[in-house]
mmCIF file with all atom_site columns, C-alpha atoms in Angstrom:
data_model
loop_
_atom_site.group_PDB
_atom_site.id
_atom_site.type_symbol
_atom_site.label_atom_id
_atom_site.label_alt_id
_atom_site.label_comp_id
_atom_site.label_asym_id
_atom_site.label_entity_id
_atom_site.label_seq_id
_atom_site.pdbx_PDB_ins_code
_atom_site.Cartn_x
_atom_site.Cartn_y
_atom_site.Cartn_z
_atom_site.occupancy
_atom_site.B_iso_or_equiv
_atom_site.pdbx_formal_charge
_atom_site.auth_seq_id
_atom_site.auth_comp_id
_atom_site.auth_asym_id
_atom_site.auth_atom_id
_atom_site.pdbx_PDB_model_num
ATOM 1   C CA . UNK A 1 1   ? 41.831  72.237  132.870 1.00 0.00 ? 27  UNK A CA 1
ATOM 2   C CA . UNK A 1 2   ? 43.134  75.087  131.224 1.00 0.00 ? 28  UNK A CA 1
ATOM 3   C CA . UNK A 1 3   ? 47.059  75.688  130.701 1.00 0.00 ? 29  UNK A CA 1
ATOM 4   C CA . UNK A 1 4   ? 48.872  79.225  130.146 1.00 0.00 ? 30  UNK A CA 1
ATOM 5   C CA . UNK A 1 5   ? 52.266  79.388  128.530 1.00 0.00 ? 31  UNK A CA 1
ATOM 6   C CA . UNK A 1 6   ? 54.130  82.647  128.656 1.00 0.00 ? 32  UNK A CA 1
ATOM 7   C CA . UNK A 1 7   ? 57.191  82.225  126.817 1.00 0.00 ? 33  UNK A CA 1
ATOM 8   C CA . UNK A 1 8   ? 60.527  84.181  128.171 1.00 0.00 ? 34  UNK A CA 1
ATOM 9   C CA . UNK A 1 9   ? 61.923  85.801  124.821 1.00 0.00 ? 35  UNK A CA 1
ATOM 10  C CA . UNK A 1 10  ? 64.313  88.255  127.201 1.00 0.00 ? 36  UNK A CA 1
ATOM 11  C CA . UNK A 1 11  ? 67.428  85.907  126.807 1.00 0.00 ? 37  UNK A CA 1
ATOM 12  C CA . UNK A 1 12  ? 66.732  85.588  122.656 1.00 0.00 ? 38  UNK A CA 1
ATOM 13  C CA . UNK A 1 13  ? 65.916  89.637  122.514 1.00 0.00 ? 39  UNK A CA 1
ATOM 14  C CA . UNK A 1 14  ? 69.409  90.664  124.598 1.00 0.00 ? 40  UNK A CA 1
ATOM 15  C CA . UNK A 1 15  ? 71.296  88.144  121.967 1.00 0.00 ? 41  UNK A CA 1
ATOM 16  C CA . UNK A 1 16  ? 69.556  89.586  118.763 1.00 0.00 ? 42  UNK A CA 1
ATOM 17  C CA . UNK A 1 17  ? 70.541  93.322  119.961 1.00 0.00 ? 43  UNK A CA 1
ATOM 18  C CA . UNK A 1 18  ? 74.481  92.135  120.503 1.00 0.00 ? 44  UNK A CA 1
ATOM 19  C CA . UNK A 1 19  ? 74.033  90.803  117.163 1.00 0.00 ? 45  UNK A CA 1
ATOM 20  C CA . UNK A 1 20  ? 72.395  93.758  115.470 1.00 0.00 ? 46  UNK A CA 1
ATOM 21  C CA . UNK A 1 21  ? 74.978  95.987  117.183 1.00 0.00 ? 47  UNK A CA 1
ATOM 22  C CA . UNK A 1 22  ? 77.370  93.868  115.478 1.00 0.00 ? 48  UNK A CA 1
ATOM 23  C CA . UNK A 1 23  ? 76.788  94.493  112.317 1.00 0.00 ? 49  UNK A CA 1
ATOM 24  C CA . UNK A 1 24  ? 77.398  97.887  112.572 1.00 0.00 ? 50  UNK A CA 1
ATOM 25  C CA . UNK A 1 25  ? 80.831  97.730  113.950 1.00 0.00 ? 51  UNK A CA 1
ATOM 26  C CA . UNK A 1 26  ? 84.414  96.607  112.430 1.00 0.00 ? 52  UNK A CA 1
ATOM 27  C CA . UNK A 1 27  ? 87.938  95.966  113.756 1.00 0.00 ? 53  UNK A CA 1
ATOM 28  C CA . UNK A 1 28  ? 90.738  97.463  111.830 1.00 0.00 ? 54  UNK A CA 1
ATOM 29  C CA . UNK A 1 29  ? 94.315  96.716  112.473 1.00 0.00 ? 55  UNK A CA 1
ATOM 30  C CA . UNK A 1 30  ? 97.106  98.698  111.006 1.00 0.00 ? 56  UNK A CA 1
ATOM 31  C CA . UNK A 1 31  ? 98.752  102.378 110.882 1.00 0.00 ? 57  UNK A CA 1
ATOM 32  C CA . UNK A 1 32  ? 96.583  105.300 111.465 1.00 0.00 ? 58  UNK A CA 1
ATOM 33  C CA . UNK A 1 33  ? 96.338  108.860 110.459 1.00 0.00 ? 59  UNK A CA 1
ATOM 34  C CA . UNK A 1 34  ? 97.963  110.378 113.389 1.00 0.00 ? 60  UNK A CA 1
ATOM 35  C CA . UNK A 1 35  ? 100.833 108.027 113.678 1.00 0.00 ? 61  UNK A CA 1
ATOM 36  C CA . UNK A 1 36  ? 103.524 110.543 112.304 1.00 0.00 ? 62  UNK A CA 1
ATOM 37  C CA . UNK A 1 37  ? 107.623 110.072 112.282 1.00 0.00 ? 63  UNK A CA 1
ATOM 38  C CA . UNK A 1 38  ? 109.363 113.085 113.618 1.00 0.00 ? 64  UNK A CA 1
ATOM 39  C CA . UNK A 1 39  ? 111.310 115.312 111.422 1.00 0.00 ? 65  UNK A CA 1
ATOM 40  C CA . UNK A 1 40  ? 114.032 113.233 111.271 1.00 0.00 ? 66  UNK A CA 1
ATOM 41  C CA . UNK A 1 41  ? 111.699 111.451 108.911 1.00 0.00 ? 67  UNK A CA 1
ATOM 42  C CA . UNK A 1 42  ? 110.421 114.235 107.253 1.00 0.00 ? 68  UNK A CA 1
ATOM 43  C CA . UNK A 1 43  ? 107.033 113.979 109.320 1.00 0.00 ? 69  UNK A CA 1
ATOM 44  C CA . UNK A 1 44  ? 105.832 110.584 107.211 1.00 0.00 ? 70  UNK A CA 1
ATOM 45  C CA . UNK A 1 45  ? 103.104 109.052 108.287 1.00 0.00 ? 71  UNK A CA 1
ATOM 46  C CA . UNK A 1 46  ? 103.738 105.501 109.585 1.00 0.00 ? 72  UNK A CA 1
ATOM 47  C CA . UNK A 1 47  ? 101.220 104.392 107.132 1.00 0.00 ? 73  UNK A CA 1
ATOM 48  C CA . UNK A 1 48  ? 102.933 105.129 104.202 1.00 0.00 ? 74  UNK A CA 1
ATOM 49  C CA . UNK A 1 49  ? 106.447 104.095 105.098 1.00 0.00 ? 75  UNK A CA 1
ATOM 50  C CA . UNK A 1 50  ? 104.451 100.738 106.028 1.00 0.00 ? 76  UNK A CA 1
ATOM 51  C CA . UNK A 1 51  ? 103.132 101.173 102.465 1.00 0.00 ? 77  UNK A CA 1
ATOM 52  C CA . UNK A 1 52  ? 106.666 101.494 100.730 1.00 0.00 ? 78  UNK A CA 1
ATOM 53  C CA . UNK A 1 53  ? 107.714 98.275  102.791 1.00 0.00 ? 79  UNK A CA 1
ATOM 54  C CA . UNK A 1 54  ? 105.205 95.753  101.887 1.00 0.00 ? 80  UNK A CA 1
ATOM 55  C CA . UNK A 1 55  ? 105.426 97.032  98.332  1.00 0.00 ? 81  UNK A CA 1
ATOM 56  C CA . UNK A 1 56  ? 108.810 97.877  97.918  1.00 0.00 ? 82  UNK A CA 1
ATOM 57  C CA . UNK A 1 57  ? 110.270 101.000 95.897  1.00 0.00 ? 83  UNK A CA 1
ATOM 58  C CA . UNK A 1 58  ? 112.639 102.215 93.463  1.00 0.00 ? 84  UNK A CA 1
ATOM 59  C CA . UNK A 1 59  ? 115.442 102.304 95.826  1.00 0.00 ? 85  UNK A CA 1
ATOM 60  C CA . UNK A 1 60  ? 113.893 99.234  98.844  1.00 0.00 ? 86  UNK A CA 1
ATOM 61  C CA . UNK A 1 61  ? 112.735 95.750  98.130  1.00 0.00 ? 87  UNK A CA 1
ATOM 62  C CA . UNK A 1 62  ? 109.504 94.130  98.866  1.00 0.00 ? 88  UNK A CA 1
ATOM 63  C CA . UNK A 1 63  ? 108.652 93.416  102.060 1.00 0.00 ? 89  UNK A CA 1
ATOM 64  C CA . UNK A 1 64  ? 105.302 91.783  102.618 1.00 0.00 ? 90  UNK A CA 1
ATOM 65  C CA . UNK A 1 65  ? 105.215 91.608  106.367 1.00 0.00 ? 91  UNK A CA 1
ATOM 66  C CA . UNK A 1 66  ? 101.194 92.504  106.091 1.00 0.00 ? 92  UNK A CA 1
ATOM 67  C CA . UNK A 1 67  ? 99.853  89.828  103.697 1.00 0.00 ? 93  UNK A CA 1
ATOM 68  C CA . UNK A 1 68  ? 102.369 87.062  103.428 1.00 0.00 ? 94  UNK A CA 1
ATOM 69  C CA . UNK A 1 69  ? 104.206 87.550  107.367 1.00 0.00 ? 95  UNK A CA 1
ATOM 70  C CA . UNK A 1 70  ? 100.739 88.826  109.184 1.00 0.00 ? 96  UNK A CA 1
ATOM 71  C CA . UNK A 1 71  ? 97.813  87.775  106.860 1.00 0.00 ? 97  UNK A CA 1
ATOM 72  C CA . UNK A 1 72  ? 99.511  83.902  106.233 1.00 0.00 ? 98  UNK A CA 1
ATOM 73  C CA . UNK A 1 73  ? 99.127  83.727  110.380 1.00 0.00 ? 99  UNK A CA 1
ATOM 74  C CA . UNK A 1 74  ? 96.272  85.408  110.963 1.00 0.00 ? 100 UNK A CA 1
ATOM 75  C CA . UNK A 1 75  ? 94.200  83.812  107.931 1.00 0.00 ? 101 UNK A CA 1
ATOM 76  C CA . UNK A 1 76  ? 94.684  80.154  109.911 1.00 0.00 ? 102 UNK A CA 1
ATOM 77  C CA . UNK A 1 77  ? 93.845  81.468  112.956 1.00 0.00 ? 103 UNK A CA 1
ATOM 78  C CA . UNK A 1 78  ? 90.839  83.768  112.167 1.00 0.00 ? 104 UNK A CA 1
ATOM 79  C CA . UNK A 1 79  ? 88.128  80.818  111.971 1.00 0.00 ? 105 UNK A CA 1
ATOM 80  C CA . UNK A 1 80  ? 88.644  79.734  115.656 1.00 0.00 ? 106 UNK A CA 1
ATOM 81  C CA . UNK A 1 81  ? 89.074  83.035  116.993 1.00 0.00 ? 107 UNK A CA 1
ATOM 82  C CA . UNK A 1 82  ? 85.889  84.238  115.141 1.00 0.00 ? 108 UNK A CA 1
ATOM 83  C CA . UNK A 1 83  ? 83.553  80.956  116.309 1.00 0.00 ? 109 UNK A CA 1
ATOM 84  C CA . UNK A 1 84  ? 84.981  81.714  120.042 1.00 0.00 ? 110 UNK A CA 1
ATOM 85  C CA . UNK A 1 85  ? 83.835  85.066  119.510 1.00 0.00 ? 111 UNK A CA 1
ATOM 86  C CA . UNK A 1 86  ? 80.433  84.597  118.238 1.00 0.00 ? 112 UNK A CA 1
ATOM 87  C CA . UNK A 1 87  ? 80.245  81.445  121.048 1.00 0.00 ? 113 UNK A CA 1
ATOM 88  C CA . UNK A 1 88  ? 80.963  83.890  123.603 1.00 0.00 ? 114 UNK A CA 1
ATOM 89  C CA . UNK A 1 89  ? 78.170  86.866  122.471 1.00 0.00 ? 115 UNK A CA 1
ATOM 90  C CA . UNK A 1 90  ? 75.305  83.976  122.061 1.00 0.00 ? 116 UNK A CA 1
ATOM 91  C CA . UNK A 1 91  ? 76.111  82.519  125.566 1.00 0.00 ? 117 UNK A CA 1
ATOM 92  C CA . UNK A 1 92  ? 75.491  86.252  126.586 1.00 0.00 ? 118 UNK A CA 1
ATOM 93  C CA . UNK A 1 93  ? 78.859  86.053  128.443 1.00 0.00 ? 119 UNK A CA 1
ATOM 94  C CA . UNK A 1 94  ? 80.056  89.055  126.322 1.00 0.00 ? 120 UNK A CA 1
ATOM 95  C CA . UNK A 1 95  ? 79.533  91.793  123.311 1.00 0.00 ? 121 UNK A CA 1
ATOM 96  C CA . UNK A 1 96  ? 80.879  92.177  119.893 1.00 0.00 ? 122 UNK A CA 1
ATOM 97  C CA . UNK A 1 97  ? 82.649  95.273  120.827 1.00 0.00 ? 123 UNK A CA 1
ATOM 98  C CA . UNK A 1 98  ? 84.153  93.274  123.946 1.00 0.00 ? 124 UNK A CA 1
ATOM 99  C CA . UNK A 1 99  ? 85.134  90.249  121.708 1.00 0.00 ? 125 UNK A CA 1
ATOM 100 C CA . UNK A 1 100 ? 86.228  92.833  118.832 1.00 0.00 ? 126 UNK A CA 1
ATOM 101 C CA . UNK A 1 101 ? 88.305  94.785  121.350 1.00 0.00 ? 127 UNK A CA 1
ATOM 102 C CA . UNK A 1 102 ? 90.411  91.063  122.309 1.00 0.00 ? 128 UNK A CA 1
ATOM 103 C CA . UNK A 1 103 ? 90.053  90.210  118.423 1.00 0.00 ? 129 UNK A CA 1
ATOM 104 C CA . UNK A 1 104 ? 91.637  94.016  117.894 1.00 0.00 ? 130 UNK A CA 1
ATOM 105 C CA . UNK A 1 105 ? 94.112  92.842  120.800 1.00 0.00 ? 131 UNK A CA 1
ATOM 106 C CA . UNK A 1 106 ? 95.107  89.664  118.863 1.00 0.00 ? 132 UNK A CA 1
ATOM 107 C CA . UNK A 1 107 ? 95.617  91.237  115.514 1.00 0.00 ? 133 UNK A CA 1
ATOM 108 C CA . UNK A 1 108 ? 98.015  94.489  116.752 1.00 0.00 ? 134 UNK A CA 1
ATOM 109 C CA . UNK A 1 109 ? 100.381 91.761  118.728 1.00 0.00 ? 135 UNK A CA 1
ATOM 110 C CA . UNK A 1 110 ? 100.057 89.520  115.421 1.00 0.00 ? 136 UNK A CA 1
ATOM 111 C CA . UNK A 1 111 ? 101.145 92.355  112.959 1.00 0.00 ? 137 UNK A CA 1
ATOM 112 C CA . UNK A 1 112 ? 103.645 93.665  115.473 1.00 0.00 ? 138 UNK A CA 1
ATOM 113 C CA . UNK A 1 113 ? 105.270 90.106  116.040 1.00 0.00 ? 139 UNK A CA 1
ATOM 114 C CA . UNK A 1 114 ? 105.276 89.789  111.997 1.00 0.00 ? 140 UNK A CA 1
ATOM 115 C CA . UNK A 1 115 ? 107.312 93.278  112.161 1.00 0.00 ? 141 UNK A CA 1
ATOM 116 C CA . UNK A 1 116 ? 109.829 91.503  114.457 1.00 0.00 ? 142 UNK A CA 1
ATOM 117 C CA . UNK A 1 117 ? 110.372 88.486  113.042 1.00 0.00 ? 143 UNK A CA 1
ATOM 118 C CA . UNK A 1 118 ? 110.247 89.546  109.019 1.00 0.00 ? 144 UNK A CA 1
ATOM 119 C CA . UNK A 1 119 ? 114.243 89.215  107.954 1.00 0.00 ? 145 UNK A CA 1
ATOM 120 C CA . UNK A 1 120 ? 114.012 88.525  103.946 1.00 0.00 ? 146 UNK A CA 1
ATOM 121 C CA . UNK A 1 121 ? 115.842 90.623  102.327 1.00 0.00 ? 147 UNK A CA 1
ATOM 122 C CA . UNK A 1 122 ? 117.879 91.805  104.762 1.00 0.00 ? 148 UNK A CA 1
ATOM 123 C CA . UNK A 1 123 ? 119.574 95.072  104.735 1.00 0.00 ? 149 UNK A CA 1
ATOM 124 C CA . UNK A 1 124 ? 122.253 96.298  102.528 1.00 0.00 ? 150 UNK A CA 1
ATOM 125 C CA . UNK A 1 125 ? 125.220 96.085  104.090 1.00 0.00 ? 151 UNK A CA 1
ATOM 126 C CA . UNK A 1 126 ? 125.467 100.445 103.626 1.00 0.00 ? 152 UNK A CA 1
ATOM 127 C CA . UNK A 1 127 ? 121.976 99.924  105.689 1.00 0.00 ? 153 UNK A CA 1
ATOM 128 C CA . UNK A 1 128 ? 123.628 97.829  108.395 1.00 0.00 ? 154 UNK A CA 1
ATOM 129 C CA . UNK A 1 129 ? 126.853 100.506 108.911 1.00 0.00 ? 155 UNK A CA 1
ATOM 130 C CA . UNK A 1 130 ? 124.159 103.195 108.699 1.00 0.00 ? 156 UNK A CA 1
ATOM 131 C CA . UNK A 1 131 ? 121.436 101.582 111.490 1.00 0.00 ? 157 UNK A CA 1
ATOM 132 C CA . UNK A 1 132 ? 124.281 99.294  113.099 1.00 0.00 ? 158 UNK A CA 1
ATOM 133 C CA . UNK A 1 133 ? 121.848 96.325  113.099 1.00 0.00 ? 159 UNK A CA 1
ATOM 134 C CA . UNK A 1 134 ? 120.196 94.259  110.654 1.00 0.00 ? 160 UNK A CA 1
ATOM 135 C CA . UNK A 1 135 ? 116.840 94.375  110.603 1.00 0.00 ? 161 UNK A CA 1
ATOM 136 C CA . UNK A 1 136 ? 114.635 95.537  107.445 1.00 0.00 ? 162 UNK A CA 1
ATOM 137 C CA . UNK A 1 137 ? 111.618 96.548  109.047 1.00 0.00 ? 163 UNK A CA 1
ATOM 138 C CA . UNK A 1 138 ? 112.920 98.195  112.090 1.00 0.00 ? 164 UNK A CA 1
ATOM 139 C CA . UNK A 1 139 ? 114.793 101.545 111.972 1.00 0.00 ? 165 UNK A CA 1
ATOM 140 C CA . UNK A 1 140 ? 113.583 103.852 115.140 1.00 0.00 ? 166 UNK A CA 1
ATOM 141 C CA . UNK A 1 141 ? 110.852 101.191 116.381 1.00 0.00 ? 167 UNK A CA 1
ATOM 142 C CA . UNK A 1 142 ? 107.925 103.910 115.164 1.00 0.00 ? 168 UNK A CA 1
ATOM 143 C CA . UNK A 1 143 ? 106.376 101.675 113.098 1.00 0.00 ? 169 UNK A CA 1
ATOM 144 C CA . UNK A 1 144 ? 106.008 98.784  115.445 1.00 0.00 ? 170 UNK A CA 1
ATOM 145 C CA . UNK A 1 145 ? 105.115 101.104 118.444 1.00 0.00 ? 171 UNK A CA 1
ATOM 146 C CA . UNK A 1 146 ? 102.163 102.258 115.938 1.00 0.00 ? 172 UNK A CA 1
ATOM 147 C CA . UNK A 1 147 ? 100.351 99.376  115.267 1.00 0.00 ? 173 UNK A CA 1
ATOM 148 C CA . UNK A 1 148 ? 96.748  99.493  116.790 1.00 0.00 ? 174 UNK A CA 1
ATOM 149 C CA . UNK A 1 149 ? 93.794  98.564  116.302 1.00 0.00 ? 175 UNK A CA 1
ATOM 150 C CA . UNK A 1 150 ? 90.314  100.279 116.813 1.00 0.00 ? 176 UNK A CA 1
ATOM 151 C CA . UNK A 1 151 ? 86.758  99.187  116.959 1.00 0.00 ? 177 UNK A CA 1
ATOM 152 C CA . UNK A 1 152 ? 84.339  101.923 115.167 1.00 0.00 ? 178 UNK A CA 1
ATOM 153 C CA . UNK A 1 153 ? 80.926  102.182 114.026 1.00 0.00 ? 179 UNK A CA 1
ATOM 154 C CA . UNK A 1 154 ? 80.785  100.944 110.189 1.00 0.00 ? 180 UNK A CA 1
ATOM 155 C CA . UNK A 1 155 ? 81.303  104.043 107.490 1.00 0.00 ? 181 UNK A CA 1
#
């Protein structure tokens, strides 16, 4: 008695392609080249008063909302969210850019929380008569309305 196996590779071949598709894409989070303050601001891009913050200058303090207030948070949480992720493209339930897109997701309202909730230093007090509020990292709310996140092909 003779016995034929045919193996089904068509489950293994549709998760190797999500996975080689993978590797060619990345998630970034942050302040991109078109989000621009009006001329109120001198036309700025958001990026670079972002910059200025988390740095600090000659005239502002530091203000590391993106690696101590965003990248302390997201740092903890980035194992589980990842293994979910990769759980969820080998069960075939999903793809890296659908589980990038809800990691993108996560990360904007992470960085945009850390925006609203960073308080040290606080304003001058000339800062508070000028704005009529204290809080450092929010002025006109451009900055936190230009968080995003995007999900592109690898340079």
């Amino acid at each position: 008695m003779a016995f034929t196996l045919k193996v089904d590779t068509s489950v293994w071949d549709k998760i190797k392609r999500n996975i080689l598709v993978g590797n060619n894409l990345e998630v970034s989070t942050g302040f991109f080249e078109d989000a621009i303050y009006g001329e109120e601001n001198n036309n700025a891009q958001v990026a670079q008063i972002a910059r200025d913050n988390e740095e600090g200058t000659v005239k502002n303090p530091t203000r590391p909302f993106m690696r101590v207030g965003f990248g302390g948070k997201v740092a903890k949480q980035l194992p589980d969210l990842f293994k979910a992720n990769m759980k969820s493209i080998a069960e075939g339930k999903s793809t890296f850019i659908q589980e990038y897109t809800k990691l993108g997701s996560i990360l904007t309202a992470e960085m945009k929380q850390s925006i609203i909730e960073w308080s040290t230093p606080p304003n001058s007090p000339r800062t508070i008569a000028d704005k009529g509020f204290n809080d450092p990292l929010i002025k006109t709310g451009k900055m936190l309305e230009s968080v995003e996140s995007k999900v592109e092909a690898k340079p």
